[in-house]
XYZ file of C-alpha atoms in Angstrom:
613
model
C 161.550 117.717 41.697
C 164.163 116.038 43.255
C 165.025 114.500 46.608
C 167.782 117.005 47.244
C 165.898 119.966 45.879
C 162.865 119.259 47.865
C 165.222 119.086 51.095
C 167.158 122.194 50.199
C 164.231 124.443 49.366
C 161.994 122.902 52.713
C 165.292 123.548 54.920
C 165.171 126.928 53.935
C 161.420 127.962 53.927
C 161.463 126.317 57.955
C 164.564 128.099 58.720
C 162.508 131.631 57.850
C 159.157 130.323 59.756
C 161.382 129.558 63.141
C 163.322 132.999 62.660
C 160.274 135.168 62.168
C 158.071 132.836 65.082
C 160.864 133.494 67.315
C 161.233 136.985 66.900
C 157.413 138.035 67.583
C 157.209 135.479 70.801
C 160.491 136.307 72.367
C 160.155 136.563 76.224
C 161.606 134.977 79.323
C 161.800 131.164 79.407
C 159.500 129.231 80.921
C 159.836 126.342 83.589
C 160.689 122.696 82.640
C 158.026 120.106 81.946
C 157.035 117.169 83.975
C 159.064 114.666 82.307
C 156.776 112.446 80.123
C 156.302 108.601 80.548
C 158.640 106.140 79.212
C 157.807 104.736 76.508
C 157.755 101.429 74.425
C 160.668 99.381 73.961
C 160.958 99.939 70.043
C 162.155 96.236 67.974
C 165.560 94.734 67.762
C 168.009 96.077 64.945
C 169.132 93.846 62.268
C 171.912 92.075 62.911
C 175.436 93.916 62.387
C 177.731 92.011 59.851
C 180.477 90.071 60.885
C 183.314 91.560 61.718
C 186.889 90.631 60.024
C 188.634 87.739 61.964
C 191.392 88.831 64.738
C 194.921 87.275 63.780
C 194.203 84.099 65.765
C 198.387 83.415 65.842
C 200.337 80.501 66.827
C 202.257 78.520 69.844
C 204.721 76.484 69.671
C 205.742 73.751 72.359
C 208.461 70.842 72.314
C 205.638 67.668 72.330
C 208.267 64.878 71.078
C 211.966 64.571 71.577
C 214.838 61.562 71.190
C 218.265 61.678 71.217
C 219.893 59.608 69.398
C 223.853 58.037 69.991
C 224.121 59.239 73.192
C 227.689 58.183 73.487
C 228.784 60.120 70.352
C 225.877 62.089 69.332
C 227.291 64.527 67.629
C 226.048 63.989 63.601
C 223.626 61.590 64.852
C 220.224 63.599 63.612
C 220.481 65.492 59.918
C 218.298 65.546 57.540
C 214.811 64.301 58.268
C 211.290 63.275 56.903
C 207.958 62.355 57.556
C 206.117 59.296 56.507
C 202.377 60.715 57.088
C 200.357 57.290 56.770
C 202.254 55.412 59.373
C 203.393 58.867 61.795
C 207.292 57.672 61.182
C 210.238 60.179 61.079
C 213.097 59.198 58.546
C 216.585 60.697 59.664
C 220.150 60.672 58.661
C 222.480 59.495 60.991
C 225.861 60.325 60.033
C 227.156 59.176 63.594
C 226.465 55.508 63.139
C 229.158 52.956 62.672
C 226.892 52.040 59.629
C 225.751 54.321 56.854
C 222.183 54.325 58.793
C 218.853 56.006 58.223
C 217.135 56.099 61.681
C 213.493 55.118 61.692
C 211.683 56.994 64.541
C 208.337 56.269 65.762
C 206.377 59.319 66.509
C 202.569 57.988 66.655
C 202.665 57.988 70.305
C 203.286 62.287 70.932
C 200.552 63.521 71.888
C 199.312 67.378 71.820
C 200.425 68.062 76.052
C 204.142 69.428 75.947
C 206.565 67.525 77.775
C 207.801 69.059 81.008
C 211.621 68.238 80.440
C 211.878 69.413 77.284
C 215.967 69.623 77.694
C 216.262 66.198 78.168
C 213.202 64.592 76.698
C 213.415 61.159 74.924
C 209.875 59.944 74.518
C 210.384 58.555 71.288
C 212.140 55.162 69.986
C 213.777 54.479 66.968
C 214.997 51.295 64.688
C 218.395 51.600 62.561
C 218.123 51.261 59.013
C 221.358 50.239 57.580
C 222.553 51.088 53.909
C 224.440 49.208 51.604
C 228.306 50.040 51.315
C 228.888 49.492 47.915
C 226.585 49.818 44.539
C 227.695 48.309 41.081
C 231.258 47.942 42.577
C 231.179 51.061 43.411
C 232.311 51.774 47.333
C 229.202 54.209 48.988
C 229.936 57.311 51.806
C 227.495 57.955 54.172
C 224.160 59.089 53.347
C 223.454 62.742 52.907
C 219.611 63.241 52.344
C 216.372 61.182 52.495
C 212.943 61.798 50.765
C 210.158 60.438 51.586
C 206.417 60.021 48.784
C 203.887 58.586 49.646
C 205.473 54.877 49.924
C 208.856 55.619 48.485
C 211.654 56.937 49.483
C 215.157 58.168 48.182
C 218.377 58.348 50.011
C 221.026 60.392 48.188
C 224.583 58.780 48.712
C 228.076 59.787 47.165
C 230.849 57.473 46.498
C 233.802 57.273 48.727
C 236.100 58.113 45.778
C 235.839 61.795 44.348
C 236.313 60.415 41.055
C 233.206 58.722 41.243
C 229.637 59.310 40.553
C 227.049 58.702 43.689
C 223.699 57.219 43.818
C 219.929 57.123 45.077
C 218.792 54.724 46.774
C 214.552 54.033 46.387
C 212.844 51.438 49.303
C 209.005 51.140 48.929
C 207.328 49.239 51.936
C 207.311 52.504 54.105
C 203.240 52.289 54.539
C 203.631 48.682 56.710
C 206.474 50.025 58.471
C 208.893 48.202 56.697
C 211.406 49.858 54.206
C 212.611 47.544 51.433
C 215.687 48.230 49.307
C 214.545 48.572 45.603
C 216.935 49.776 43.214
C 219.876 52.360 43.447
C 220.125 55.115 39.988
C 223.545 56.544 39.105
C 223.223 59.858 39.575
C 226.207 62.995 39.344
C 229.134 63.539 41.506
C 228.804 63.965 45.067
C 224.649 63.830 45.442
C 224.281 66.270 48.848
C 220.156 66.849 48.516
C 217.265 64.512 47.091
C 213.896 65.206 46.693
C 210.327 64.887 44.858
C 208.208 66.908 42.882
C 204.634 67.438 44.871
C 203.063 64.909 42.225
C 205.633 62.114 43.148
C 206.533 61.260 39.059
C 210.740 62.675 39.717
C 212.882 62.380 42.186
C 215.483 65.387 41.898
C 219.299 65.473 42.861
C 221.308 68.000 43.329
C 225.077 67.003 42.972
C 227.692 69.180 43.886
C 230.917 67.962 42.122
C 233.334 69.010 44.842
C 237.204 69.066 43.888
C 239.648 66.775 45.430
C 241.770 68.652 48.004
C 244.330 69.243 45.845
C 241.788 70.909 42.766
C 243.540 67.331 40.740
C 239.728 66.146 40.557
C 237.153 68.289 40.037
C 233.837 66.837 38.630
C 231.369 69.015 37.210
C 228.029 70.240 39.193
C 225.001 68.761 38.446
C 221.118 68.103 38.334
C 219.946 64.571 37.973
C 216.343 63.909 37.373
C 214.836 59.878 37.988
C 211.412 59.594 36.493
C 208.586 57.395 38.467
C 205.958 55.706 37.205
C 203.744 54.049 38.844
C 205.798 54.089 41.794
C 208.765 52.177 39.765
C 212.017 54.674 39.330
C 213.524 54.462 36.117
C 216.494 52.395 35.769
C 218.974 55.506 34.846
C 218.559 59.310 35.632
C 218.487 62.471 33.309
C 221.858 64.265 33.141
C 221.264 68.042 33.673
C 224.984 69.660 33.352
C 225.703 73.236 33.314
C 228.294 73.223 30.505
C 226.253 75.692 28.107
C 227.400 78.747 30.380
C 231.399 77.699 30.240
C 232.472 80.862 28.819
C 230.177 83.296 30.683
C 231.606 83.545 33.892
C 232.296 87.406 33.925
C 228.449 87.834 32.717
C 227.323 85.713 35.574
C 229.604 87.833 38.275
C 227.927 91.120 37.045
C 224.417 89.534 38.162
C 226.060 88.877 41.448
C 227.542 85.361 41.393
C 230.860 83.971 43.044
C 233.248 81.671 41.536
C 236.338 81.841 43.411
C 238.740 79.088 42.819
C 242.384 78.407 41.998
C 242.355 78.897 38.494
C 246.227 79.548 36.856
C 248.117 78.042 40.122
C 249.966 74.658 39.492
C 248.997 72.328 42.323
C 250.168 69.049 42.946
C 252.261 69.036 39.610
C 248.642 70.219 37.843
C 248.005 73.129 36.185
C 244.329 74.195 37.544
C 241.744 75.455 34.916
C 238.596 75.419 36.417
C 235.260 76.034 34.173
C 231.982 77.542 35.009
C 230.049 73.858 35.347
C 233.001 72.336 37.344
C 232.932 75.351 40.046
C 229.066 75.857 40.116
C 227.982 73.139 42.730
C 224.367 72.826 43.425
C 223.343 72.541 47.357
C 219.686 72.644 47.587
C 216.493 72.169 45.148
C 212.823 73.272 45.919
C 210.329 71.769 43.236
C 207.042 72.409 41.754
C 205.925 70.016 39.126
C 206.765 72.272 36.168
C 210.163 73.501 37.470
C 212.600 72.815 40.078
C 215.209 76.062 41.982
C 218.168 74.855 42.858
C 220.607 76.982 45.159
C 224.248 77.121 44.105
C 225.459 78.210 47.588
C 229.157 78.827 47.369
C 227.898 80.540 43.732
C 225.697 82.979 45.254
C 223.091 82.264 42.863
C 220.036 79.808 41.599
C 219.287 77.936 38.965
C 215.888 77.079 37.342
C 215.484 73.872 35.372
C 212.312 73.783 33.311
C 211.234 70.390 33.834
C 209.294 69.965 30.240
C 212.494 70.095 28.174
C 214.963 70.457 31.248
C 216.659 73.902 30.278
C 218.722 75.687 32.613
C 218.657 79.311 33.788
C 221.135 80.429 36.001
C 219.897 83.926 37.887
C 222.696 85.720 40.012
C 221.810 87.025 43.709
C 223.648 90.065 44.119
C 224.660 91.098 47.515
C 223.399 92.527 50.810
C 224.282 96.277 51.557
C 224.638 96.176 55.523
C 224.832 100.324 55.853
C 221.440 99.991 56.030
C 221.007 97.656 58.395
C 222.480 96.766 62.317
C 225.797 94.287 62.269
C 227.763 92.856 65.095
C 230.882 91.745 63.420
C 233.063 92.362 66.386
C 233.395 89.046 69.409
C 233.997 91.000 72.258
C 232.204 89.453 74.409
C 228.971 91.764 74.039
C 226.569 93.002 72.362
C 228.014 95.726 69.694
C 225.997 96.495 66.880
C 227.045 99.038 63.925
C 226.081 100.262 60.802
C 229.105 100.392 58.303
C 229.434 101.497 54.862
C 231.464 99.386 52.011
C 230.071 96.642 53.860
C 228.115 93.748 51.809
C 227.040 90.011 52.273
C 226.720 87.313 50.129
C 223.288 85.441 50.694
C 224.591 82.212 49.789
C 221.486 80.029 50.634
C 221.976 76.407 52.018
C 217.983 75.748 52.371
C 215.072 76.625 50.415
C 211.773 76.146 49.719
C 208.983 77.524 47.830
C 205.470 78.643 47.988
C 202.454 79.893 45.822
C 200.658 83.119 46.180
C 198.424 84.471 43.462
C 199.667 81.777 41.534
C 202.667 82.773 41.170
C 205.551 80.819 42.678
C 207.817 82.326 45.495
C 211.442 80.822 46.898
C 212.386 81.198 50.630
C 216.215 80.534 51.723
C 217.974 80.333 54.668
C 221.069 82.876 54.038
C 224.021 80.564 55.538
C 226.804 81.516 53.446
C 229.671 79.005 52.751
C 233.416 79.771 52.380
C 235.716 76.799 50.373
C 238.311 75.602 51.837
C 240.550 72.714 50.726
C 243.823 70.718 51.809
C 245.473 67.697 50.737
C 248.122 65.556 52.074
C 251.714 66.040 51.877
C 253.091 62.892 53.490
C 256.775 62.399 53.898
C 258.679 58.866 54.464
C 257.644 58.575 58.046
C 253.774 58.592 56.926
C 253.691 62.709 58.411
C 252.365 65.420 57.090
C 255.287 67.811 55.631
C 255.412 71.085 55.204
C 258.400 71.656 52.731
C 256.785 69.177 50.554
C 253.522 71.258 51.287
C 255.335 73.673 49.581
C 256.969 72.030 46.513
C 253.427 70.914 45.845
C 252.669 74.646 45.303
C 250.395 74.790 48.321
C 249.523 78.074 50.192
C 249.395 77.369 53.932
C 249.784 74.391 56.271
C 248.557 72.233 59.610
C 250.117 69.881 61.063
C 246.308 67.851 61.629
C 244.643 69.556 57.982
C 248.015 69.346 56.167
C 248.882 71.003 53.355
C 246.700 73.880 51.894
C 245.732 74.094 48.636
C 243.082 76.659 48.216
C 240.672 79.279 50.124
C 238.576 82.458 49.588
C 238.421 83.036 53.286
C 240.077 85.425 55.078
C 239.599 88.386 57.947
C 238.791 91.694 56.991
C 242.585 92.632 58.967
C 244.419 90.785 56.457
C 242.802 92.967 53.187
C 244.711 96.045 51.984
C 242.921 99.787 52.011
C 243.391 102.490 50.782
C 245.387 104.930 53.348
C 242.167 106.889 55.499
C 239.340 105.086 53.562
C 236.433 104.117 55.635
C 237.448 100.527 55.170
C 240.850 101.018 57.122
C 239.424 102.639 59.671
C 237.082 100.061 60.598
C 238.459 96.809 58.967
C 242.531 97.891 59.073
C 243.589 95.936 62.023
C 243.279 93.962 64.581
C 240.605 94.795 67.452
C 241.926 93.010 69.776
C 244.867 94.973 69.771
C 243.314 97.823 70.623
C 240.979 95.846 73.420
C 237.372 96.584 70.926
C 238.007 100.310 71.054
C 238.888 100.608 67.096
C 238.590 98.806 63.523
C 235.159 96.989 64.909
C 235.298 94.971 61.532
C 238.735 93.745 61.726
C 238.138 90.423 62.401
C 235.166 89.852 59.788
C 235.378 86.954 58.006
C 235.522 87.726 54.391
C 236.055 86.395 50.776
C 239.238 87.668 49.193
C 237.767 87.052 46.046
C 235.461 90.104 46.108
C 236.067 93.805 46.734
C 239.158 94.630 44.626
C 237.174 95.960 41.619
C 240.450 97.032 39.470
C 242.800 94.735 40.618
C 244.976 97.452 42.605
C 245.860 95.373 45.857
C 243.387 97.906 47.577
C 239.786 96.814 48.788
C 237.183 99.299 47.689
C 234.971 96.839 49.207
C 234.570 93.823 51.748
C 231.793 91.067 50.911
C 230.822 88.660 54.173
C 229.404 85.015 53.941
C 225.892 84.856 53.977
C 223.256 87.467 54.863
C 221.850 86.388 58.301
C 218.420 86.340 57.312
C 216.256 84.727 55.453
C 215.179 85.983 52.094
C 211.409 85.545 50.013
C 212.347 85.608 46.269
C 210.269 85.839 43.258
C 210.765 83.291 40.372
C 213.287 86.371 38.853
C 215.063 85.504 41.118
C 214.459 89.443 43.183
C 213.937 89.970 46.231
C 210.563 90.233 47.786
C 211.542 90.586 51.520
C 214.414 89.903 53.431
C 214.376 89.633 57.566
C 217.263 92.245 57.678
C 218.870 92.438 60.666
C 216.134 90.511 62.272
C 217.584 87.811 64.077
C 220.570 89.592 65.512
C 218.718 92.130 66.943
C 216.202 89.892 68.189
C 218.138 87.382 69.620
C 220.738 89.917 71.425
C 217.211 91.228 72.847
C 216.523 87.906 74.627
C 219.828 86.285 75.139
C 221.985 89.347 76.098
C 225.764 88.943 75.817
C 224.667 85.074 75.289
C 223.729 85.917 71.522
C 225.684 85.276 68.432
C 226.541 81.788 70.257
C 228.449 78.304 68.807
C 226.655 74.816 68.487
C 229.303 73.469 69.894
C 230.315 75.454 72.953
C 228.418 77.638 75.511
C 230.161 80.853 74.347
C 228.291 84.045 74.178
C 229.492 86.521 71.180
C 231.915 84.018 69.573
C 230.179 83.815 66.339
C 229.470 87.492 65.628
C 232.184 87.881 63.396
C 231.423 84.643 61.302
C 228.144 84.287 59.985
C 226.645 85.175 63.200
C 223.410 83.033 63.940
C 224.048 81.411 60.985
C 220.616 80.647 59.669
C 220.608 77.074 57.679
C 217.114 74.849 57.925
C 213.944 76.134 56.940
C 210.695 74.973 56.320
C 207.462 76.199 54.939
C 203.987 75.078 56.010
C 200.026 76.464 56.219
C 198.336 76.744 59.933
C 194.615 78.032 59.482
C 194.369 80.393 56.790
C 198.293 81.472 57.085
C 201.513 80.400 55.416
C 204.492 80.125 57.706
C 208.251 79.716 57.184
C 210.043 78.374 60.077
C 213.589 78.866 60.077
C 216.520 77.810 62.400
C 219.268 78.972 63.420
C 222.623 76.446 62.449
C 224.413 78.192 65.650
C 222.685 79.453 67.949
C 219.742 76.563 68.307
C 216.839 78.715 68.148
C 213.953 78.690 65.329
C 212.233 82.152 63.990
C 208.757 81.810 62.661
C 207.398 84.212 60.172
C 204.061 84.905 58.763
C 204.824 84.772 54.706
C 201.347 84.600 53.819
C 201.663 87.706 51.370
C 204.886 88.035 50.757
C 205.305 91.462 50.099
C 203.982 92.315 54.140
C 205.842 89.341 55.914
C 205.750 89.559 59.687
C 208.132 88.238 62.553
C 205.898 85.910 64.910
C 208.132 83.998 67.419
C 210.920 82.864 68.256
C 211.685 79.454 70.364
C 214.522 77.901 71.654
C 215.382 74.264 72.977
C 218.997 74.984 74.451
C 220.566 75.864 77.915
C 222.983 78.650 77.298
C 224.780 78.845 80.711
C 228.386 80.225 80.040
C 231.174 77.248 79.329
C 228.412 74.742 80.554
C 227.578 71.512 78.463
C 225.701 71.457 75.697
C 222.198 70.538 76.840
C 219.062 70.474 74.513
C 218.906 71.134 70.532
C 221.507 72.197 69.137
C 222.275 73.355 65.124
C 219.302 72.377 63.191
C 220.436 70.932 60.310
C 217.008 70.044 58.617
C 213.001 70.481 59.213
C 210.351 69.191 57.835
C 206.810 70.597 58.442
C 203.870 68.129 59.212
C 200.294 69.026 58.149
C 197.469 68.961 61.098
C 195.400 66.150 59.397
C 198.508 63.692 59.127
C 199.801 64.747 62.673
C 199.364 62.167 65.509
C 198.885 65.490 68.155
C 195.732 66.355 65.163
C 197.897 69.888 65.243
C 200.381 70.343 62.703
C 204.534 69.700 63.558
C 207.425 71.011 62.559
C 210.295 68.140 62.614
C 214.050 68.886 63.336
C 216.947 67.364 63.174
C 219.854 68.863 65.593
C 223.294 68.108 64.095
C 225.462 68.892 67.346
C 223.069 67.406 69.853
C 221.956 64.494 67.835
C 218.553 64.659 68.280
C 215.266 64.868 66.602
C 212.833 67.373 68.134
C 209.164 67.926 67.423
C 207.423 70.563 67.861
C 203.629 71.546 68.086
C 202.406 74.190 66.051
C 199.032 74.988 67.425
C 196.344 77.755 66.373
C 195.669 80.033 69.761
C-alpha cells in the first residue's frame, strides 16, 4: 500500500469516527481548562541557507585632480592611460608648445575624496616631449597613447596630408622613465592606438582625411605592428579597405553613410571618391583574435580577423526616435517630443568591448560626426576671397574658415517637404520665428545626404548625428541594448533648464538641437562581481554609469558630475571628457578601483574612486 493511499483511506475512516462520536455526545460546551504548564524548550533548527546577495552597488567620488596649462588649458588633457606598476597617468596634451605627452604622478591619491573637488590639483606632472620629425618626415601633434605593461605607443600623423603618420614605442615606463625606441610607418592620419590584451600588436586606426579642398584624399586604414618580446617590428601590416570599392550602395542598405563630393570639380579637380578613401576608421576595441574598429562618419564597424587579417565591414542602421523622448528645439527649456520620420545615426567615436558567456560584446559612445571641409582661396593681398572661392567651385564661404568646399550638415529648416507632411509641420521652418510655438525640429541639425529616398527634392525622412546614448552590440554587429533616451531625460531631471549644456560656455539648452549631451568617452571595467561601462558626456561634463553585466538586462546606476553650471559663469571643474581609462582595484594606489579622465575644455585629468558600498 502506498503512502498516499494509506493517508487517503485513514483521512476518511477518522473523518466517519469524529462525525458519528460527535453526533451521540452532542451537548452544551463545557468550561475552559486550567492552562497546562509550559513546556520544554524543544532544539535549535538547522540552519536556513544563505540567502542570495543584495546588489551591494557603487559610489563614486573625485579622489585625484590636476589641471594642467592653466594659462591656456583648453586641449591640455585628451587621451589618457595608466601605467599600473608605477601608479603613473600618460596624457595627451595637445595645448603644449611641444608635441607633449604629460606624465602624471598619481601614487599619492588616496581613497578620502577631496573637499574642493572644483578646483582640486593634488597631483604633479613631468612633460614628455615628442620628436617633430621621423625619417624626414615633419610630425603633428600626438593624438593617442597606449600604454602595456612597459611599452607604450603614441599615434602621431604627419603635418602634410599627403603623408603617412607614425607610432611612436618608449619602453622604460616601469622605472619611471620613458625612453624613445623606434617609430613604425603606419597609414594616413593615425587618430587611435592601442594593444591587444596579450601585448603581441599594437593596432592603428588611420583615418585618411581629405585635404580641404577633396585634392588629397588618402585611403582609410588599419595598421597592425607585431611585438615580440617586447621589440615592435620594424614595419606595420597594411590593412586597406579596397576589396569593397564597388559596393557602396550594398553597404548603405545595411545602414552606412558615405557622403562626400563625388562628381563636383573642386579646385580645378574632378572629385571621385571610392569606398576605402571615404571610410575612415576612428576607434578600435581588441581581443586577441579580432579587433572592431568604428568608422564614425560611416555609421558602421569593421571586424579584422587578426589570424589572416580579413575585413568585414557590418552597417549600423539608424535610430527611430518616435519611440523615444527628443529635445531638438534650444529654447531655453526643457521641451521634449516624440516625432515620427525622425532617425539618428549612431556614429560611435568610443568603444570598447566585453565578454559574457564567451561571447564577445562592443559598447560605443553614440557621438555622431558631421564632415565639414574648407580650403583657402587667397587673393594678392594674402586674404581670403570669395569670388575666387567661387571660381574654385566652392559652395559657401568665411571670411576666418575661407572658402567651402564640402558638407553633409545642414538644419532640418533648410530640407524640402512635401506640402502638409508631418516633416513640414515640425521641421518646415524656423522656430524662432514663431518664438518655439511651431516646427519644434526646425533647427535640427541634419545630414543632407540622407532622407531623399527617390531623389525628388522632397525629404521623406530626416537622419540626426549620433544617437545620444550609448549602445551594447553583439559581434553581428545588432543591437543588444541601447540607453534610449536615457541621458536626456535624466539629465533635464537634475539640471533643469541647465541640461543639454556646451563645454565651452555656461549655457543651458544650447546643445539640444546638436547632438545634445553628446556622449563621446567610455570605458568598461569589473567592480565585485559586476561589469560596468562608464560613459561621459563630450558636452555637458557629466559621466553615466551602467551595470552591463548581462547585457541583455543593463541597468542605469549613477550619474556624477564635476562642473559648476551657473548661467554665463566661467567654466569651473571638468569639462568634455575626451578619454577614460578604467583602473583595476589591485593596481589602484586608493586599493579601490579608478576610472581616469581626461577633460578636453578644462584641461584636466580627473580621477575618480569607484568604491563597492
Amino acid at each position: 500500500m502506498s503512502k498516499s493511499t494509506f493517508f487517503s483511506k485513514t483521512a476518511i475512516a477518522l473523518a466517519i469516527t469524529l462525525s458519528i462520536t460527535g453526533c451521540a455526545l452532542e451537548g452544551d460546551d463545557g468550561a475552559d481548562g486550567v492552562a497546562g504548564a509550559q513546556g520544554e524548550t524543544g532544539a535549535d533548527g538547522l540552519d536556513g541557507a544563505d540567502g542570495a546577495d543584495a546588489n551591494a552597488g557603487i559610489e563614486l567620488s573625485l579622489v585625484g585632480r590636476i589641471q594642467l596649462n592653466e594659462n591656456d588649458p583648453e586641449g591640455a588633457a585628451e587621451i589618457v592611460q595608466y601605467h599600473a606598476a608605477t601608479n603613473t597617468i600618460y596624457a595627451i596634451n595637445s595645448a603644449a608648445d611641444e608635441p607633449t605627452v604629460e606624465v602624471i604622478d598619481a601614487s599619492s591619491i588616496t581613497s578620502e575624496a577631496v573637499s574642493n573637488p572644483l578646483t582640486a590639483n593634488n597631483m604633479t606632472s613631468n612633460a614628455l616631449v615628442l620628436p617633430t620629425t621621423q625619417d624626414g618626415v615633419e610630425l603633428d601633434g600626438p593624438t593617442s597613447v597606449a600604454v602595456y605593461g612597459d611599452l607604450m605607443a603614441i599615434a602621431v600623423p604627419a603635418s602634410a596630408k599627403a603623408n603617412n603618420g607614425f607610432v611612436l614605442f618608449y619602453n622604460g615606463l616601469d622605472t619611471s622613465a620613458p625612453a624613445f625606441m623606434k617609430a613604425v610607418e603606419v597609414g594616413n592620419l593615425p587618430d587611435m592606438v592601442t594593444f591587444t590584451p596579450d601585448g603581441t600588436k599594437a593596432i592603428a586606426a588611420n583615418e585618411g582625411e581629405p585635404s580641404g579642398d577633396y585634392n588629397i584624399d588618402p585611403e582609410g586604414s588599419i595598421s597592425v605592428i607585431t611585438i615580440t618580446d617586447s621589440i615592435p617590428a620594424d614595419t606595420a601590416i597594411a590593412i586597406d579597405f579596397t576589396d569593397f570599392n564597388g559596393q557602396q550602395e550594398t553597404l548603405e542598405a545595411q545602414g552606412m553613410h558615405f557622403p562626400n563630393p563625388s562628381g563636383r570639380t573642386i579646385n580645378g579637380t574632378l572629385i571621385d571618391t571610392s569606398v576605402a578613401q571615404d571610410l575612415e576608421p576612428e576607434y578600435i576595441t581588441a581581443t586577441n583574435e579580432f579587433a572592431y574598429v568604428a568608422l564614425q562618419e560611416n555609421n558602421g564597424l569593421s571586424i579584422v580577423d587578426l589570424s589572416d587579417y580579413s575585413v568585414e565591414i557590418v552597417g549600423l542602421g539608424f535610430k527611430d526616435w518616435s519611440q523615444y523622448q527628443l529635445d531638438g528645439m534650444e529654447d531655453g527649456t526643457v521641451s521634449f517630443g516624440q516625432y515620427e520620420d525622425v532617425y539618428g545615426m549612431y556614429m560611435p567615436d568610443t568603444i570598447a568591448s566585453f565578454e559574457w558567456k564567451d561571447a564577445t560584446f562592443i559598447v560605443s559612445a553614440n557621438e555622431g560626426d558631421a564632415r565639414e571641409y574648407f580650403f583657402d582661396t587667397l587673393n594678392a593681398d594674402g586674404e581670403q576671397d570669395e569670388d575666387l572661392c567661387e571660381a574654385a567651385g566652392g559652395v559657401d564661404f568665411d571670411d576666418d574658415d575661407g572658402c567651402l568646399s564640402y558638407t553633409d550638415e545642414t538644419q532640418a529648416r533648410r530640407l524640402e517637404y512635401a506640402p502638409g507632411s508631418n516633416l513640414e509641420t515640425i521641421a518646415g521652418d524656423d522656430p524662432e520665428d514663431d518664438d518655439f510655438t511651431s516646427y519644434p525640429l526646425g533647427r535640427l541639425t541634419v545630414t543632407s545626404a540622407l532622407g531623399d529616398s527617390d531623389d525628388d527634392g522632397e525629404y521623406e525622412a530626416i537622419y540626426a548625428y549620433g544617437a545620444r546614448s550609448f549602445t551594447i552590440w553583439d559581434a553581428n554587429g545588432l543591437v543588444v541594448f541601447d540607453s534610449g533616451d536615457d541621458f536626456e531625460r535624466i539629465t533635464a531631471s537634475i539640471h533643469g533648464d541647465a541640461f543639454n549644456n556646451n563645454n565651452d560656455a555656461n549655457e543651458g539648452d544650447s546643445r539640444s538641437a546638436n547632438k545634445g549631451p553628446e556622449p563621446e568617452a567610455l570605458t568598461i571595467g569589473v567592480v565585485g562581481d559586476k561589469t560596468y561601462a562608464f560613459i561621459g558626456l563630450e558636452r555637458m561634463g557629466g559621466i553615466f554609469v551602467y551595470d552591463i553585466t548581462n547585457p541583455y538586462s543593463a541597468e542605469f546606476v549613477d550619474y556624477v558630475i564635476n562642473r559648476d553650471l551657473t548661467e554665463d559663469g566661467d567654466i569651473i571643474g571638468d569639462s568634455a571628457p575626451e578619454g577614460m581609462v578604467f583602473v583595476d582595484a589591485d593596481t589602484s594606489p586608493t586599493g579601490n578601483a579608478l576610472v581616469i579622465i581626461g577633460n578636453e575644455i578644462s584641461g584636466t585629468v580627473s580621477v575618480w574612486q569607484v568604491a563597492e558600498k
